């Protein structure tokens, strides 16, 4: 059997066991498991990486446990503005959308942009119009509603502050989902999707939908999906940095990920909290974060799946 | 006198002498000269690079000869949607805006986002609202009107096609303006601004306002502003690529720019037409393009200014 693997994340942050009821923790684990298994079986059937990461991120978007698609956080004006990106390492084709509303699966829209638009990056109403031309599914506002995130938004709505997706007061959670995969043909791909920051305004865009920052894939090196405080990840051009550290400096995937997350991101002028998942063309995996925890899972060809939420239980 | 320098561009493309009347060519040259001189005198007075590139790009935005600010191309629905980005190499601070209308100087808005927003990237109406809070100047649609670009748009408005800013039928012009500078304190900075593609729709965003793609600056390496077909420049994460080739592979600025523009961009899966201007922390300059011409100019401390439009007269 050829070497293949799938890695997923559902965000990083102050993720500790005391934050969750047993029921919620089970829901999160089950969804990560479902996403990993879906990716694994597609890869085993010979599906190409770009199709696999698109499907896997769709599974995570469809779950209310994660801040992407259904369950996205609320903006300052009480709606949901989502962003997503996908990149195919085989040919550097990429598609991304930001500031879209009512799109059931932003990653499906990003995928259509990659395939059909002749462009890479579309935003707002124009991106939605493009999606309608290609029969991307739309949903009413209620579909995206999540009581917990609504309550969080109501608490800070009148203030001028914005917030990361919170699990609890004083507990930070960077709400993003992502997947990277290596297929049996030797291709890698990456996909990322998010609802952004609670109470965000002024049309803020994070790193998730920026090719090079939150998402990057290249068969010559690796595929990367980031999660964390978007601004430092943007300024560090994080996902492409991993690729360059491998291609130009000869670092291993693991060393590149450790350097970015544990050294560069801790520099005074960046102070970037978060993490990333990455896979290289040989099937090496990196799951690296400088936060307390990260929702994550992976499965390699011929091995069983690994799912983890907390630091104590690092699976990679 | 300490080493300092300013480099500007006004876009690359099929720029040949037969396209212009003597009057238009003089207008383009005079504006490039004005921009270079403005930057030079500010730098000589000790102004920091991030302020200089912001001011220089404002001069270019204010000219109807370039597709940025006044004179921006028309979108499919007959308006102007502009984007801009700025980055400070001293601390990697960055600000960018896309899909903004009626903003007199998008680069000034990007600068305010860098300074005041706590974010990097804002879009659309939210970005405009933010600009109003900080007294950024707005103008009615008529301000941005240019008869030549209006006529170009009218020709293709009913079609489903979009176009680069054209100088003439069959002559491609990538309409962007940009500036990079090294100040006497050793800081570099980059700024880029554009009106995008004629008749663009679906909210297309190019590379200009993407940190890492069209714009990047880092005192440890260089400052870069790109111009060209946005999509391949986005997929190649072009501006940050120059920085990585220097930092991780040890290439000189010139070798890095030549590799990106004349080798990587010519690969089958990219086919990226365009160019870039760049400056490193020692004052080395690169002005590199794979198109027939590029509007460009520069001036180094203690030297006289160089202005050029066509390939035959490469100044660097």
Coordinates of C-alpha atoms in Angstrom, one line a residue:
Chain A
X1 CA 0.0 0.0 0.0
X2 CA 1.3 3.5 -0.9
X3 CA 2.0 6.0 1.8
X4 CA -0.9 8.3 2.5
X5 CA -2.2 10.3 5.5
X6 CA -4.8 12.8 6.7
X7 CA -4.4 15.4 9.4
X8 CA -7.2 17.7 10.8
X9 CA -7.5 20.5 13.3
X10 CA -10.5 22.3 14.9
X11 CA -8.6 25.3 16.4
X12 CA -6.1 25.9 19.1
X13 CA -6.3 27.8 22.4
X14 CA -6.8 27.6 26.2
X15 CA -8.2 24.1 25.8
X16 CA -8.2 22.3 29.2
X17 CA -10.4 19.3 30.4
X18 CA -12.3 21.5 33.0
X19 CA -13.9 23.5 30.2
X20 CA -16.1 20.8 28.8
X21 CA -18.9 18.6 29.9
X22 CA -18.4 14.9 29.1
X23 CA -21.1 15.3 26.4
X24 CA -19.4 18.2 24.6
X25 CA -16.0 16.6 24.8
X26 CA -17.5 13.5 23.2
X27 CA -19.1 15.5 20.5
X28 CA -15.8 17.2 19.6
X29 CA -13.9 13.9 19.6
X30 CA -16.6 12.2 17.6
X31 CA -16.6 14.9 14.9
X32 CA -12.8 14.9 14.6
X33 CA -12.9 11.1 14.4
X34 CA -15.6 11.3 11.7
X35 CA -13.5 13.8 9.7
X36 CA -10.3 11.8 10.0
X37 CA -12.1 8.6 9.0
X38 CA -13.8 10.2 6.0
X39 CA -10.4 11.5 4.8
X40 CA -8.7 8.2 5.4
X41 CA -11.2 6.1 3.4
X42 CA -11.2 8.5 0.5
X43 CA -7.4 8.4 0.4
X44 CA -7.3 4.6 0.5
X45 CA -9.7 4.6 -2.5
X46 CA -7.1 6.6 -4.4
X47 CA -8.9 10.0 -4.2
X48 CA -6.7 13.0 -4.9
X49 CA -5.6 15.2 -1.9
X50 CA -7.4 18.3 -3.0
X51 CA -10.7 16.5 -3.1
X52 CA -10.0 14.9 0.3
X53 CA -9.2 18.1 2.2
X54 CA -12.3 19.8 0.7
X55 CA -14.5 16.9 1.9
X56 CA -12.9 16.7 5.4
X57 CA -13.2 20.4 6.0
X58 CA -16.9 20.2 4.9
X59 CA -17.5 17.6 7.7
X60 CA -16.0 20.0 10.3
X61 CA -17.9 23.0 8.9
X62 CA -21.1 21.0 9.2
X63 CA -20.6 20.5 13.0
X64 CA -21.7 23.2 15.4
X65 CA -18.7 22.4 17.7
X66 CA -16.3 24.4 15.5
X67 CA -16.2 28.0 14.5
X68 CA -16.6 27.5 10.7
X69 CA -19.8 27.0 8.6
X70 CA -22.6 26.0 11.0
X71 CA -21.7 27.3 14.4
X72 CA -19.6 30.3 13.2
X73 CA -19.3 33.2 15.7
X74 CA -21.3 36.4 15.5
X75 CA -20.0 39.6 13.9
X76 CA -20.7 43.0 15.6
X77 CA -23.9 43.4 13.5
X78 CA -25.2 40.0 14.5
X79 CA -24.5 38.1 11.3
X80 CA -21.9 35.5 10.3
X81 CA -19.0 36.4 7.9
X82 CA -16.9 33.4 6.9
X83 CA -13.7 32.8 5.0
X84 CA -12.0 29.7 3.5
X85 CA -9.1 28.7 1.3
X86 CA -7.9 25.6 -0.5
X87 CA -4.6 24.9 -2.3
X88 CA -3.6 22.0 -4.5
X89 CA 0.1 21.1 -4.1
X90 CA 0.2 19.4 -7.5
X91 CA 0.0 22.6 -9.5
X92 CA -0.2 25.5 -7.0
X93 CA -3.9 26.1 -8.0
X94 CA -5.7 27.9 -5.2
X95 CA -9.1 29.2 -4.4
X96 CA -10.3 31.4 -1.5
X97 CA -13.2 33.5 -0.4
X98 CA -13.7 36.0 2.4
X99 CA -16.5 38.0 4.0
X100 CA -19.2 35.6 2.7
X101 CA -22.6 35.2 4.3
X102 CA -25.1 32.3 4.2
X103 CA -22.8 30.0 2.3
X104 CA -23.4 26.5 3.8
X105 CA -19.8 25.4 3.1
X106 CA -17.3 28.1 2.5
X107 CA -14.7 25.5 1.5
X108 CA -16.9 24.3 -1.3
X109 CA -17.1 27.9 -2.6
X110 CA -13.3 28.2 -2.3
X111 CA -13.0 24.9 -4.3
X112 CA -15.3 26.3 -7.0
X113 CA -13.3 29.5 -7.2
X114 CA -10.1 27.3 -7.7
X115 CA -11.8 25.3 -10.5
X116 CA -14.0 27.7 -12.3
X117 CA -13.3 31.4 -11.7
X118 CA -9.9 32.0 -13.4
X119 CA -9.1 33.9 -10.2
X120 CA -7.8 33.0 -6.8
X121 CA -9.5 35.3 -4.3
X122 CA -13.1 36.6 -4.3
X123 CA -14.9 38.5 -1.5
X124 CA -18.3 39.3 -0.2
X125 CA -21.4 39.6 -2.4
X126 CA -19.5 39.0 -5.5
X127 CA -18.1 35.7 -4.2
X128 CA -21.7 34.7 -3.2
X129 CA -23.0 35.6 -6.7
X130 CA -20.2 33.4 -8.2
X131 CA -21.2 30.6 -5.8
X132 CA -24.9 30.8 -7.0
X133 CA -23.8 30.5 -10.6
X134 CA -22.1 27.2 -9.6
X135 CA -25.0 25.9 -7.4
X136 CA -23.1 26.2 -4.1
X137 CA -25.6 25.7 -1.3
X138 CA -26.9 28.6 0.7
X139 CA -28.7 28.6 4.1
X140 CA -30.7 31.1 6.1
X141 CA -29.1 32.8 9.1
X142 CA -30.8 30.4 11.5
X143 CA -28.8 27.5 10.1
X144 CA -25.5 29.0 11.4
X145 CA -27.0 29.8 14.9
X146 CA -25.4 28.4 18.0
X147 CA -26.8 29.3 21.4
X148 CA -23.4 29.3 23.2
X149 CA -21.8 31.6 20.6
X150 CA -24.9 33.8 20.6
X151 CA -24.7 34.2 24.4
X152 CA -20.9 35.0 24.1
X153 CA -21.7 37.7 21.5
X154 CA -24.5 39.2 23.5
X155 CA -22.1 39.7 26.4
X156 CA -19.7 41.9 24.4
X157 CA -22.0 43.3 21.7
X158 CA -22.3 46.8 23.1
X159 CA -18.6 47.1 23.7
X160 CA -15.9 48.2 21.3
X161 CA -14.0 44.9 21.8
X162 CA -13.9 41.9 19.6
X163 CA -13.0 38.4 20.8
X164 CA -11.7 35.2 19.8
X165 CA -14.1 32.3 19.8
X166 CA -14.3 31.7 23.6
X167 CA -14.9 28.5 25.4
X168 CA -15.2 30.2 28.7
X169 CA -14.4 33.6 30.2
X170 CA -10.7 34.2 30.1
X171 CA -10.2 31.1 28.0
X172 CA -9.1 31.9 24.5
X173 CA -10.0 29.7 21.6
X174 CA -8.8 30.3 18.0
X175 CA -11.7 29.0 16.1
X176 CA -10.7 27.6 12.7
X177 CA -10.9 24.2 11.1
X178 CA -8.4 22.8 8.6
X179 CA -7.1 19.7 6.9
X180 CA -3.9 18.6 5.1
X181 CA -3.5 15.4 3.2
X182 CA -1.0 13.3 1.2
X183 CA -2.6 11.0 -1.4
X184 CA -1.3 7.8 -2.9
X185 CA -0.2 9.6 -6.0
X186 CA 2.2 11.8 -4.0
X187 CA 0.1 15.0 -4.0
X188 CA -0.4 17.2 -1.0
X189 CA -3.2 19.7 -0.4
X190 CA -4.4 22.1 2.3
X191 CA -7.8 23.6 3.3
X192 CA -8.8 26.0 6.0
X193 CA -12.2 27.6 7.1
X194 CA -13.3 29.9 9.8
X195 CA -16.0 32.2 11.1
X196 CA -13.4 34.6 12.5
X197 CA -13.6 36.6 15.7
X198 CA -16.7 37.1 17.9
X199 CA -18.0 40.7 17.5
X200 CA -15.5 41.5 14.7
X201 CA -16.3 44.6 12.8
X202 CA -14.8 46.9 10.1
X203 CA -14.7 43.9 7.7
X204 CA -11.7 42.3 9.4
X205 CA -10.1 39.4 7.5
X206 CA -7.8 37.0 9.2
X207 CA -5.1 34.7 8.0
X208 CA -7.2 31.6 7.2
X209 CA -8.2 32.6 3.6
X210 CA -4.9 34.2 2.7
X211 CA -2.8 31.9 0.5
X212 CA 0.7 31.8 2.1
X213 CA -0.5 32.9 5.5
X214 CA -3.1 30.4 6.8
X215 CA -3.1 28.0 3.9
X216 CA -0.4 26.7 1.5
X217 CA 0.4 23.5 -0.4
X218 CA 3.2 22.5 -2.8
X219 CA 4.1 18.9 -3.7
X220 CA 7.8 19.9 -3.7
X221 CA 7.6 20.6 0.1
X222 CA 4.5 20.3 2.2
X223 CA 0.8 21.3 2.8
X224 CA 0.0 23.6 5.8
X225 CA -3.1 24.8 7.6
X226 CA -2.7 27.3 10.5
X227 CA -5.0 28.3 13.4
X228 CA -4.3 31.1 15.8
X229 CA -4.3 34.8 16.3
X230 CA -4.7 35.8 12.6
X231 CA -2.7 39.0 12.6
X232 CA 0.8 37.6 13.6
X233 CA 0.2 34.6 11.3
X234 CA -0.5 37.0 8.5
X235 CA 2.5 39.2 9.2
X236 CA 4.8 36.2 9.3
X237 CA 3.3 34.7 6.1
X238 CA 3.3 31.5 8.2
X239 CA 2.2 28.7 5.9
X240 CA 4.6 29.6 3.1
X241 CA 7.3 30.1 5.7
X242 CA 7.2 26.4 6.5
X243 CA 7.6 25.6 2.8
X244 CA 10.5 28.0 2.4
X245 CA 12.3 26.7 5.5
X246 CA 12.2 23.3 3.9
X247 CA 12.9 24.2 0.3
X248 CA 15.5 26.9 0.8
X249 CA 17.1 26.1 4.1
X250 CA 16.8 22.3 4.0
X251 CA 14.9 21.9 7.3
X252 CA 12.7 18.9 8.0
X253 CA 9.0 19.5 8.3
X254 CA 9.2 19.0 12.1
X255 CA 12.1 21.4 12.5
X256 CA 10.4 24.1 10.3
X257 CA 7.2 23.8 12.3
X258 CA 9.0 24.0 15.6
X259 CA 11.0 27.0 14.5
X260 CA 7.9 29.0 13.3
X261 CA 5.6 28.2 16.3
X262 CA 8.1 28.0 19.2
X263 CA 10.8 30.5 18.1
X264 CA 9.6 33.0 15.5
X265 CA 6.1 33.4 16.8
X266 CA 7.4 34.1 20.3
X267 CA 9.5 37.1 19.2
X268 CA 8.4 40.4 20.8
X269 CA 7.1 42.0 17.6
X270 CA 5.0 39.0 16.6
X271 CA 3.7 37.3 19.8
X272 CA 1.6 34.9 17.8
X273 CA -0.4 32.4 19.7
X274 CA -1.7 29.4 17.8
X275 CA -0.6 26.3 15.9
X276 CA -0.5 24.4 12.6
X277 CA -0.9 21.1 11.0
X278 CA 1.4 20.1 8.1
X279 CA 2.3 17.1 6.0
X280 CA 5.2 16.7 3.6
X281 CA 5.4 14.7 0.4
X282 CA 6.9 11.7 2.2
X283 CA 4.1 11.5 4.7
X284 CA 5.8 13.1 7.7
X285 CA 3.4 15.0 9.9
X286 CA 3.7 18.0 12.1
X287 CA 1.1 19.0 14.7
X288 CA 2.6 22.0 16.5
X289 CA 1.1 24.6 18.8
X290 CA 2.2 27.1 21.5
X291 CA -1.2 27.2 23.2
X292 CA -2.5 25.0 26.0
X293 CA -4.4 22.7 23.6
X294 CA -5.5 22.1 20.1
X295 CA -8.3 20.0 18.7
X296 CA -6.6 17.6 16.4
X297 CA -6.5 14.2 14.8
X298 CA -4.7 12.2 12.1
X299 CA -4.4 8.8 10.5
X300 CA -1.6 7.4 8.4
X301 CA -1.9 4.5 6.0
X302 CA -1.9 1.2 7.8
X303 CA -2.1 2.8 11.3
X304 CA -5.0 3.6 13.5
X305 CA -6.4 7.1 14.1
X306 CA -5.3 9.5 16.8
X307 CA -7.6 12.1 18.3
X308 CA -6.5 14.6 21.0
X309 CA -7.6 17.9 22.5
X310 CA -5.2 18.7 25.3
X311 CA -1.5 19.2 25.6
X312 CA -1.1 16.3 27.9
X313 CA -2.0 13.9 25.2
X314 CA 0.1 15.0 22.2
X315 CA -0.5 12.5 19.5
X316 CA 2.3 13.2 17.1
Chain B
X1 CA 25.7 60.9 4.3
X2 CA 24.1 57.6 5.2
X3 CA 22.9 55.2 2.5
X4 CA 19.3 55.7 1.5
X5 CA 17.2 55.1 -1.6
X6 CA 13.7 55.2 -3.1
X7 CA 12.3 53.0 -5.9
X8 CA 8.9 53.4 -7.5
X9 CA 6.8 51.6 -10.2
X10 CA 3.6 52.4 -12.0
X11 CA 2.8 49.0 -13.5
X12 CA 4.3 46.6 -16.0
X13 CA 3.1 45.3 -19.4
X14 CA 3.2 45.7 -23.1
X15 CA 4.7 49.2 -22.8
X16 CA 6.2 50.4 -26.1
X17 CA 7.0 53.9 -27.4
X18 CA 4.3 53.7 -30.2
X19 CA 1.5 53.5 -27.6
X20 CA 1.9 57.0 -26.4
X21 CA 1.6 60.6 -27.6
X22 CA 4.6 62.7 -26.6
X23 CA 2.2 64.5 -24.2
X24 CA 1.1 61.3 -22.3
X25 CA 4.6 60.0 -22.1
X26 CA 5.8 63.3 -20.6
X27 CA 2.9 63.1 -18.1
X28 CA 3.9 59.6 -17.0
X29 CA 7.6 60.5 -16.7
X30 CA 6.9 63.8 -14.9
X31 CA 4.7 62.0 -12.3
X32 CA 7.3 59.2 -11.7
X33 CA 9.9 62.0 -11.4
X34 CA 7.8 63.8 -8.9
X35 CA 7.2 60.7 -6.8
X36 CA 10.9 59.8 -6.8
X37 CA 11.9 63.3 -5.8
X38 CA 9.3 63.5 -3.1
X39 CA 10.6 60.3 -1.6
X40 CA 14.3 61.3 -2.0
X41 CA 13.9 64.6 -0.2
X42 CA 11.9 63.1 2.7
X43 CA 14.6 60.3 3.1
X44 CA 17.4 62.9 3.1
X45 CA 15.6 64.8 5.9
X46 CA 15.7 61.6 8.0
X47 CA 12.0 60.5 7.5
X48 CA 11.4 56.8 8.2
X49 CA 10.8 54.5 5.3
X50 CA 7.2 53.6 6.2
X51 CA 6.2 57.3 6.0
X52 CA 8.1 57.8 2.8
X53 CA 6.5 54.9 0.8
X54 CA 3.1 55.9 2.0
X55 CA 3.7 59.5 0.7
X56 CA 5.2 58.4 -2.6
X57 CA 2.4 56.0 -3.4
X58 CA -0.1 58.8 -2.6
X59 CA 1.6 61.0 -5.2
X60 CA 1.1 58.1 -7.8
X61 CA -2.5 57.5 -6.7
X62 CA -3.3 61.2 -7.2
X63 CA -2.2 61.0 -10.9
X64 CA -4.8 59.9 -13.5
X65 CA -1.9 58.2 -15.5
X66 CA -1.9 55.2 -13.2
X67 CA -4.5 52.6 -12.3
X68 CA -4.7 53.4 -8.5
X69 CA -6.7 56.0 -6.7
X70 CA -7.7 58.7 -9.2
X71 CA -7.8 57.0 -12.6
X72 CA -8.6 53.5 -11.3
X73 CA -10.3 51.2 -13.8
X74 CA -14.0 50.5 -13.9
X75 CA -15.5 47.3 -12.4
X76 CA -18.3 45.4 -14.1
X77 CA -20.9 47.5 -12.4
X78 CA -19.3 50.8 -13.3
X79 CA -17.7 51.7 -10.0
X80 CA -14.1 51.7 -8.7
X81 CA -13.0 49.1 -6.2
X82 CA -9.5 49.7 -5.0
X83 CA -6.9 47.8 -2.8
X84 CA -3.7 48.8 -1.1
X85 CA -1.1 47.5 1.4
X86 CA 1.8 48.8 3.4
X87 CA 4.4 47.0 5.5
X88 CA 7.1 48.3 7.9
X89 CA 10.3 46.3 7.8
X90 CA 11.3 47.5 11.2
X91 CA 8.7 45.5 13.1
X92 CA 6.7 43.6 10.5
X93 CA 3.7 45.8 11.2
X94 CA 1.3 45.8 8.2
X95 CA -2.0 47.3 7.1
X96 CA -4.1 46.5 4.0
X97 CA -7.5 47.2 2.6
X98 CA -9.4 45.7 -0.3
X99 CA -12.7 46.3 -2.1
X100 CA -12.9 49.9 -0.9
X101 CA -14.8 52.6 -2.9
X102 CA -14.5 56.4 -2.8
X103 CA -11.4 56.4 -0.7
X104 CA -9.2 59.2 -2.1
X105 CA -6.0 57.4 -1.2
X106 CA -6.3 53.7 -0.4
X107 CA -2.7 53.7 0.8
X108 CA -3.5 56.3 3.5
X109 CA -6.3 54.0 4.7
X110 CA -3.9 51.0 4.7
X111 CA -1.5 53.1 6.8
X112 CA -4.3 53.9 9.3
X113 CA -5.2 50.2 9.5
X114 CA -1.5 49.5 10.3
X115 CA -1.4 52.1 13.0
X116 CA -4.8 52.1 14.6
X117 CA -6.9 49.0 13.9
X118 CA -5.2 46.2 15.9
X119 CA -5.8 44.3 12.7
X120 CA -3.9 43.8 9.4
X121 CA -6.6 43.4 6.7
X122 CA -10.0 45.1 6.4
X123 CA -12.4 45.0 3.5
X124 CA -15.3 46.8 1.9
X125 CA -17.7 48.9 3.8
X126 CA -16.2 48.0 7.1
X127 CA -12.8 49.3 6.0
X128 CA -14.5 52.5 4.7
X129 CA -16.3 53.0 8.1
X130 CA -12.9 52.5 9.8
X131 CA -11.4 55.1 7.5
X132 CA -14.2 57.7 8.3
X133 CA -13.4 57.2 12.1
X134 CA -9.8 58.3 11.3
X135 CA -10.7 61.1 8.9
X136 CA -9.4 59.5 5.8
X137 CA -10.5 61.6 2.8
X138 CA -13.4 60.4 0.6
X139 CA -14.3 61.5 -2.9
X140 CA -17.4 61.2 -5.1
X141 CA -17.3 58.7 -8.1
X142 CA -16.5 61.6 -10.5
X143 CA -13.1 62.2 -8.8
X144 CA -11.9 58.7 -10.0
X145 CA -13.2 59.1 -13.5
X146 CA -10.8 58.9 -16.4
X147 CA -12.2 59.1 -20.0
X148 CA -9.7 56.6 -21.5
X149 CA -10.5 53.9 -18.9
X150 CA -14.2 54.6 -19.2
X151 CA -14.1 54.0 -22.9
X152 CA -12.1 50.8 -22.4
X153 CA -14.7 49.6 -19.9
X154 CA -17.7 50.5 -22.2
X155 CA -16.1 48.3 -25.0
X156 CA -16.2 45.2 -22.9
X157 CA -18.9 45.9 -20.3
X158 CA -21.6 43.7 -21.9
X159 CA -19.2 40.8 -22.2
X160 CA -18.3 38.2 -19.6
X161 CA -14.7 39.0 -19.9
X162 CA -12.5 41.1 -17.6
X163 CA -9.3 42.9 -18.6
X164 CA -6.1 44.2 -17.4
X165 CA -5.8 47.9 -17.5
X166 CA -5.1 48.4 -21.3
X167 CA -3.0 50.9 -23.0
X168 CA -4.3 49.8 -26.4
X169 CA -6.1 46.8 -27.9
X170 CA -3.9 43.8 -27.5
X171 CA -1.5 45.7 -25.3
X172 CA -1.6 44.4 -21.8
X173 CA -0.9 46.7 -18.9
X174 CA -0.8 45.6 -15.3
X175 CA -2.0 48.7 -13.5
X176 CA -0.5 49.0 -10.1
X177 CA 1.7 51.6 -8.3
X178 CA 4.2 50.8 -5.7
X179 CA 7.2 52.1 -3.7
X180 CA 10.0 50.6 -1.7
X181 CA 12.5 52.6 0.4
X182 CA 15.6 52.3 2.6
X183 CA 15.9 55.2 5.2
X184 CA 19.0 56.5 6.9
X185 CA 18.2 54.6 10.0
X186 CA 18.4 51.2 8.2
X187 CA 14.7 50.6 7.9
X188 CA 13.0 49.3 4.7
X189 CA 9.3 49.5 3.9
X190 CA 7.0 48.7 0.9
X191 CA 3.6 50.0 -0.3
X192 CA 1.4 49.0 -3.2
X193 CA -1.9 50.3 -4.5
X194 CA -4.2 49.4 -7.4
X195 CA -7.6 49.7 -9.0
X196 CA -7.4 46.1 -10.2
X197 CA -8.8 44.8 -13.5
X198 CA -11.2 46.5 -15.9
X199 CA -14.7 45.0 -15.8
X200 CA -13.7 42.8 -12.9
X201 CA -16.7 41.2 -11.1
X202 CA -17.5 38.7 -8.3
X203 CA -15.4 40.7 -5.9
X204 CA -12.1 39.7 -7.3
X205 CA -9.1 40.6 -5.2
X206 CA -5.6 40.5 -6.7
X207 CA -2.1 40.2 -5.1
X208 CA -1.5 43.9 -4.4
X209 CA -3.1 44.1 -1.0
X210 CA -2.0 40.6 0.2
X211 CA 0.9 40.7 2.6
X212 CA 3.5 38.2 1.3
X213 CA 2.1 38.2 -2.3
X214 CA 2.2 41.8 -3.7
X215 CA 3.8 43.6 -0.7
X216 CA 6.4 42.6 1.9
X217 CA 9.1 44.3 4.0
X218 CA 11.6 43.1 6.6
X219 CA 14.7 44.9 7.8
X220 CA 16.5 41.6 8.0
X221 CA 16.2 41.1 4.2
X222 CA 14.3 43.5 1.9
X223 CA 11.2 45.4 0.9
X224 CA 9.2 44.3 -2.2
X225 CA 6.3 45.7 -4.3
X226 CA 5.0 43.6 -7.2
X227 CA 3.0 44.4 -10.3
X228 CA 1.6 41.9 -12.8
X229 CA -1.1 39.3 -13.4
X230 CA -2.3 39.0 -9.8
X231 CA -3.2 35.3 -9.7
X232 CA 0.2 33.8 -10.4
X233 CA 1.8 36.3 -8.1
X234 CA -0.6 35.3 -5.3
X235 CA -0.1 31.6 -5.8
X236 CA 3.7 32.1 -5.7
X237 CA 3.5 34.2 -2.6
X238 CA 6.0 36.4 -4.6
X239 CA 7.1 39.2 -2.3
X240 CA 7.8 37.0 0.6
X241 CA 9.5 34.5 -1.7
X242 CA 12.2 37.2 -2.4
X243 CA 12.8 37.6 1.3
X244 CA 13.0 33.8 1.9
X245 CA 15.4 33.3 -1.0
X246 CA 17.7 35.9 0.7
X247 CA 17.2 34.8 4.3
X248 CA 17.1 31.0 3.9
X249 CA 19.1 30.4 0.7
X250 CA 21.6 33.2 0.9
X251 CA 20.8 34.7 -2.5
X252 CA 21.5 38.4 -3.3
X253 CA 18.5 40.6 -3.8
X254 CA 19.3 40.7 -7.6
X255 CA 19.6 36.9 -7.8
X256 CA 16.4 36.4 -5.9
X257 CA 14.5 38.8 -8.1
X258 CA 15.9 37.2 -11.3
X259 CA 15.0 33.7 -10.1
X260 CA 11.4 34.6 -9.2
X261 CA 10.6 36.7 -12.3
X262 CA 12.7 35.0 -15.0
X263 CA 12.6 31.4 -13.8
X264 CA 9.8 30.5 -11.4
X265 CA 7.2 32.8 -13.0
X266 CA 7.9 31.2 -16.4
X267 CA 7.0 27.7 -15.2
X268 CA 4.0 26.2 -17.0
X269 CA 1.8 26.0 -13.9
X270 CA 2.4 29.7 -13.1
X271 CA 3.0 31.7 -16.3
X272 CA 3.1 34.9 -14.4
X273 CA 3.7 38.1 -16.4
X274 CA 4.8 41.1 -14.5
X275 CA 7.6 42.5 -12.4
X276 CA 8.7 43.9 -9.1
X277 CA 10.8 46.6 -7.4
X278 CA 12.8 45.7 -4.3
X279 CA 15.5 47.2 -2.0
X280 CA 17.6 45.5 0.6
X281 CA 18.9 46.8 3.9
X282 CA 22.2 47.7 2.3
X283 CA 20.6 49.8 -0.4
X284 CA 20.9 47.3 -3.3
X285 CA 18.0 47.8 -5.7
X286 CA 16.3 45.3 -8.0
X287 CA 13.9 46.4 -10.8
X288 CA 13.0 43.2 -12.6
X289 CA 10.2 42.3 -15.1
X290 CA 9.4 39.8 -17.8
X291 CA 7.1 42.1 -19.7
X292 CA 8.1 44.5 -22.5
X293 CA 8.2 47.5 -20.3
X294 CA 7.6 48.8 -16.8
X295 CA 7.0 52.3 -15.5
X296 CA 9.8 52.8 -13.1
X297 CA 12.1 55.2 -11.3
X298 CA 14.6 55.4 -8.5
X299 CA 17.1 57.6 -6.8
X300 CA 20.0 56.6 -4.4
X301 CA 21.7 58.9 -1.9
X302 CA 24.2 61.1 -3.7
X303 CA 23.1 60.0 -7.2
X304 CA 20.7 61.5 -9.7
X305 CA 17.3 60.1 -10.5
X306 CA 16.6 57.5 -13.1
X307 CA 13.2 57.3 -14.9
X308 CA 12.3 54.7 -17.5
X309 CA 9.3 53.2 -19.3
X310 CA 10.6 50.8 -21.9
X311 CA 12.9 47.7 -21.9
X312 CA 15.5 49.3 -24.1
X313 CA 16.3 51.7 -21.3
X314 CA 16.8 49.6 -18.2
X315 CA 18.0 51.8 -15.5
X316 CA 19.2 49.4 -12.9

